[in-house]
GROMACS .gro file of C-alpha atoms in nm:
model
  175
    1UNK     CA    1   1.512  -0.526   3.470
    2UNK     CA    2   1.548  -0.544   3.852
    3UNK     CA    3   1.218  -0.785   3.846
    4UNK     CA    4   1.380  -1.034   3.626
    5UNK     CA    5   1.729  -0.983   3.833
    6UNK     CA    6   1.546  -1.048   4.172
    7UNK     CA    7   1.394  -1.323   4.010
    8UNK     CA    8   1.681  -1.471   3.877
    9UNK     CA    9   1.856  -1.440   4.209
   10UNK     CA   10   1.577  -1.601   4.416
   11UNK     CA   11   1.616  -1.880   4.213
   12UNK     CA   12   1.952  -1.941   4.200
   13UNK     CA   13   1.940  -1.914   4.553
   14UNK     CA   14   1.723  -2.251   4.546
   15UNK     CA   15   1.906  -2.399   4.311
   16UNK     CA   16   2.196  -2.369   4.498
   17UNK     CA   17   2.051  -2.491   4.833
   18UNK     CA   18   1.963  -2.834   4.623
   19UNK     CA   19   2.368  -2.929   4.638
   20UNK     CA   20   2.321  -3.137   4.330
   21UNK     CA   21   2.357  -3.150   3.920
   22UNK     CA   22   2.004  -3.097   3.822
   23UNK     CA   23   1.791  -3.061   3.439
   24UNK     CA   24   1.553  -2.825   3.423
   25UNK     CA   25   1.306  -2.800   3.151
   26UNK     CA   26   1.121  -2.447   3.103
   27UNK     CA   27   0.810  -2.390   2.866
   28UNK     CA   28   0.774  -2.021   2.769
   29UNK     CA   29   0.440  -1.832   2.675
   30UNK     CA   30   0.665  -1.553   2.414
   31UNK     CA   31   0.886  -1.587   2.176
   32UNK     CA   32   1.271  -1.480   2.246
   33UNK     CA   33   1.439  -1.173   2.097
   34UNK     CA   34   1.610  -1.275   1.833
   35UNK     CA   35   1.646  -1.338   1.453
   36UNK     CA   36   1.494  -0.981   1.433
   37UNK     CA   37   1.138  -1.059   1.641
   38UNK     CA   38   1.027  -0.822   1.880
   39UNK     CA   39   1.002  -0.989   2.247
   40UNK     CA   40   0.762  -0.891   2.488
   41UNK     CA   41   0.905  -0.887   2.890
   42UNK     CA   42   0.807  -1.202   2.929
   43UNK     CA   43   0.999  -1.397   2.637
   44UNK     CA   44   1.300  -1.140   2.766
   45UNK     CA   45   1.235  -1.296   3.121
   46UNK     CA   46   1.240  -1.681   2.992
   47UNK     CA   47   1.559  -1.634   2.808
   48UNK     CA   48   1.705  -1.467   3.067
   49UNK     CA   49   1.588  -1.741   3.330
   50UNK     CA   50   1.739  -2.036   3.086
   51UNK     CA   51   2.123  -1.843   3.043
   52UNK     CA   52   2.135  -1.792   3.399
   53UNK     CA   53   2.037  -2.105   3.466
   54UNK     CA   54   2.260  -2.286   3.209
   55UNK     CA   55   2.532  -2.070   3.398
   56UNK     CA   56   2.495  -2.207   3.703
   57UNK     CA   57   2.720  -2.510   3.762
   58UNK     CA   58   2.591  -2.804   3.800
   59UNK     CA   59   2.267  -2.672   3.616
   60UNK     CA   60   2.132  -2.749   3.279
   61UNK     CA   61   1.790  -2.571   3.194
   62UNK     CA   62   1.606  -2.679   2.803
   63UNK     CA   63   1.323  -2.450   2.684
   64UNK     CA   64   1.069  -2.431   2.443
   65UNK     CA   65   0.887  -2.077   2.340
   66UNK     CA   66   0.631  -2.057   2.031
   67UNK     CA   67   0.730  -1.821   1.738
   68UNK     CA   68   0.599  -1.829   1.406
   69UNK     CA   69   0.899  -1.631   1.292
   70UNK     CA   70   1.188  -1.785   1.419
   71UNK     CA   71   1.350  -2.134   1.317
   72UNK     CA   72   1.540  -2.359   1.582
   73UNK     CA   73   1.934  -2.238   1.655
   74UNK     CA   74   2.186  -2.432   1.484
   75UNK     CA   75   2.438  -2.338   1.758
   76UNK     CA   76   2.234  -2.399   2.077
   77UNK     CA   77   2.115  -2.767   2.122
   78UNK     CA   78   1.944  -2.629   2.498
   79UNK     CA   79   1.645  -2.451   2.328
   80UNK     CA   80   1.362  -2.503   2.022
   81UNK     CA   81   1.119  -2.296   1.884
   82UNK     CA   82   0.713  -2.436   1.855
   83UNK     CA   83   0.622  -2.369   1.552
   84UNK     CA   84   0.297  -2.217   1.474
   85UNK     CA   85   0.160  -2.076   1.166
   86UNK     CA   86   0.005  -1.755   1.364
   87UNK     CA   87   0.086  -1.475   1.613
   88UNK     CA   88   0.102  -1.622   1.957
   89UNK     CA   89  -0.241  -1.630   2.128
   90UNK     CA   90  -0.324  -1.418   2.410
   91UNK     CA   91  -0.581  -1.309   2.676
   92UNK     CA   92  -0.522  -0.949   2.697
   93UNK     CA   93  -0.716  -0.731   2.491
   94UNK     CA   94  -0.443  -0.524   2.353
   95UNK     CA   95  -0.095  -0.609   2.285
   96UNK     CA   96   0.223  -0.532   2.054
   97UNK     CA   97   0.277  -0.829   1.956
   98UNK     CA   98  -0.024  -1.034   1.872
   99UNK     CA   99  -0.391  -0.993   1.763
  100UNK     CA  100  -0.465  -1.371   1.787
  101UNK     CA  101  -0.690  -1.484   2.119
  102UNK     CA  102  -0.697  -1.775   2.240
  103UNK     CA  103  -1.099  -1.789   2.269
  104UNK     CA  104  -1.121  -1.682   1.902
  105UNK     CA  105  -1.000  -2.108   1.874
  106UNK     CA  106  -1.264  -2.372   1.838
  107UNK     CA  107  -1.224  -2.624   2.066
  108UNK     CA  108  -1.082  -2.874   1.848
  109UNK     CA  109  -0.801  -2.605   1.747
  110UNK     CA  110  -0.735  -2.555   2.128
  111UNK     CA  111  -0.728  -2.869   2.200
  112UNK     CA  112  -0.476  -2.942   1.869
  113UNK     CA  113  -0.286  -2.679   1.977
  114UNK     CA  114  -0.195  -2.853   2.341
  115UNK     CA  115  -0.178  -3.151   2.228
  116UNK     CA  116   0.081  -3.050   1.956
  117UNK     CA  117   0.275  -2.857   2.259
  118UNK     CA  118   0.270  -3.144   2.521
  119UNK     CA  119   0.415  -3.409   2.196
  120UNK     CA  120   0.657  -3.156   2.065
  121UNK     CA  121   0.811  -3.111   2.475
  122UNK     CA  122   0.786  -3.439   2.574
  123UNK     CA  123   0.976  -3.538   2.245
  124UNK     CA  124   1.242  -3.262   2.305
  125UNK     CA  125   1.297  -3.399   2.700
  126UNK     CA  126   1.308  -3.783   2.579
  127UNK     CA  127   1.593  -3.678   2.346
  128UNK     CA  128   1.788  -3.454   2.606
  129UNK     CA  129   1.727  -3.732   2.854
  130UNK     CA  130   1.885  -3.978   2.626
  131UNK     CA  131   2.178  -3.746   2.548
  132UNK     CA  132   2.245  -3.654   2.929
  133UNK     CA  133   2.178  -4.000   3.073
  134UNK     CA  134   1.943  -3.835   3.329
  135UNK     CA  135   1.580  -3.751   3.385
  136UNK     CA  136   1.467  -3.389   3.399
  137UNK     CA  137   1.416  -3.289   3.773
  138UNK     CA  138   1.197  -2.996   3.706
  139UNK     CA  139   0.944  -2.813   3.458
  140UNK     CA  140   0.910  -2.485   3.488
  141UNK     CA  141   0.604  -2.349   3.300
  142UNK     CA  142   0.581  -1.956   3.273
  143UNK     CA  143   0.297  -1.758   3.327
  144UNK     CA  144  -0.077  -1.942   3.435
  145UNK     CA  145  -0.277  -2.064   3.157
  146UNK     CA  146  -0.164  -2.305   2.886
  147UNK     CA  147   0.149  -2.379   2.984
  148UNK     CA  148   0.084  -2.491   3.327
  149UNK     CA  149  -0.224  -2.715   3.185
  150UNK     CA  150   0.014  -2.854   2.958
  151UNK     CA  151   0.311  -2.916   3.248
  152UNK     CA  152   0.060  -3.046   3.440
  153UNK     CA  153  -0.015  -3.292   3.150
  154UNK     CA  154   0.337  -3.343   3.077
  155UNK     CA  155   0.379  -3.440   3.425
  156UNK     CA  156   0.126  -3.686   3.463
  157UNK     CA  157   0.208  -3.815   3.101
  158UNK     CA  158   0.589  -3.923   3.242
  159UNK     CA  159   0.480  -4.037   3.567
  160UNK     CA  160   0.271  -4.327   3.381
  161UNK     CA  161   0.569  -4.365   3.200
  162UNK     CA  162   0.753  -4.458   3.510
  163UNK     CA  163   0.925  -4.105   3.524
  164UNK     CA  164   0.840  -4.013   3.846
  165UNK     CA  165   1.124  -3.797   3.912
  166UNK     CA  166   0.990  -3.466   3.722
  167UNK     CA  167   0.844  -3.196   3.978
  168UNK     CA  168   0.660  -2.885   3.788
  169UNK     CA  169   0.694  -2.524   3.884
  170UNK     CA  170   0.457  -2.268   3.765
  171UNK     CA  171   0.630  -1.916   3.726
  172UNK     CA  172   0.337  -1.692   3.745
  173UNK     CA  173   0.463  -1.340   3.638
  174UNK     CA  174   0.304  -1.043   3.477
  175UNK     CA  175   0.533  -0.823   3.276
   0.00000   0.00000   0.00000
């Protein structure tokens, strides 16, 4: 708890210095606690980092976090859930929550997978962009593998769209 409260505090710190309405977009590794799921630290951390965030004025944060439990909130347009039809893959060799590795994938499911992930945010950013009549000014991918691939993507996916706004921000944190 006082990780993800120094954390959150660091940030807002930042956020404040910037003096300015900005839209951040965050892409989480674990699903959130809630509709009865377990969450792992590090879906606890993300959800915790987008309602801070989102009470910051001036600040809107959107996420993303896989689940193949949950189902999108009917009250809360900032977040979705990525579907998938398994646990959430991992690296570790032992955890709570998941027996699914990522290197158990071929390479045409890995690359599916991404691909699927990069369509699925950059569809979810177009709409809130639409909505808020602004582009994002920040992704914020958690942890160091997929997600910042796919950011990094994402990124470069915008920019030849003439978005060249978006900066990304890779939250590396181990919990």
């Amino acid at each position: 708890q006082d990780q993800i409260h120094c954390a959150i505090i660091q940030c807002s710190r930042i956020l404040r210095r910037a003096n300015r309405a900005m839209l951040i977009f965050q892409i989480g590794t674990n699903n959130w606690q809630r509709q009865g799921e377990f969450a792992p630290g590090s879906g606890i951390l993300h959800a915790s980092f987008h309602d801070s965030m989102n009470n910051m004025p001036g600040v809107k944060s959107y996420s993303i976090y896989p689940s193949k439990k949950q189902t999108n909130p009917e009250d809360d347009p900032t977040f979705r859930v990525f579907k998938i039809e398994h646990d959430i893959p991992i690296c570790e060799s032992v955890s709570p929550n998941s027996s699914y590795r990522w290197h158990s994938m071929t390479e045409e499911q890995y690359d599916a997978y991404l691909k699927r992930l990069e369509n699925e945010i950059c569809q979810f950013m177009d709409e809130v962009e639409a909505k808020e009549g602004k582009e994002f000014d920040y992704l914020i991918s958690h942890h160091a593998f997929t997600n910042a691939m796919t950011a990094a993507q994402i990124v470069e996916r915008r920019h030849k769209e003439g978005k060249t706004k978006l900066k990304h921000f890779n939250f590396v944190h181990g919990t």
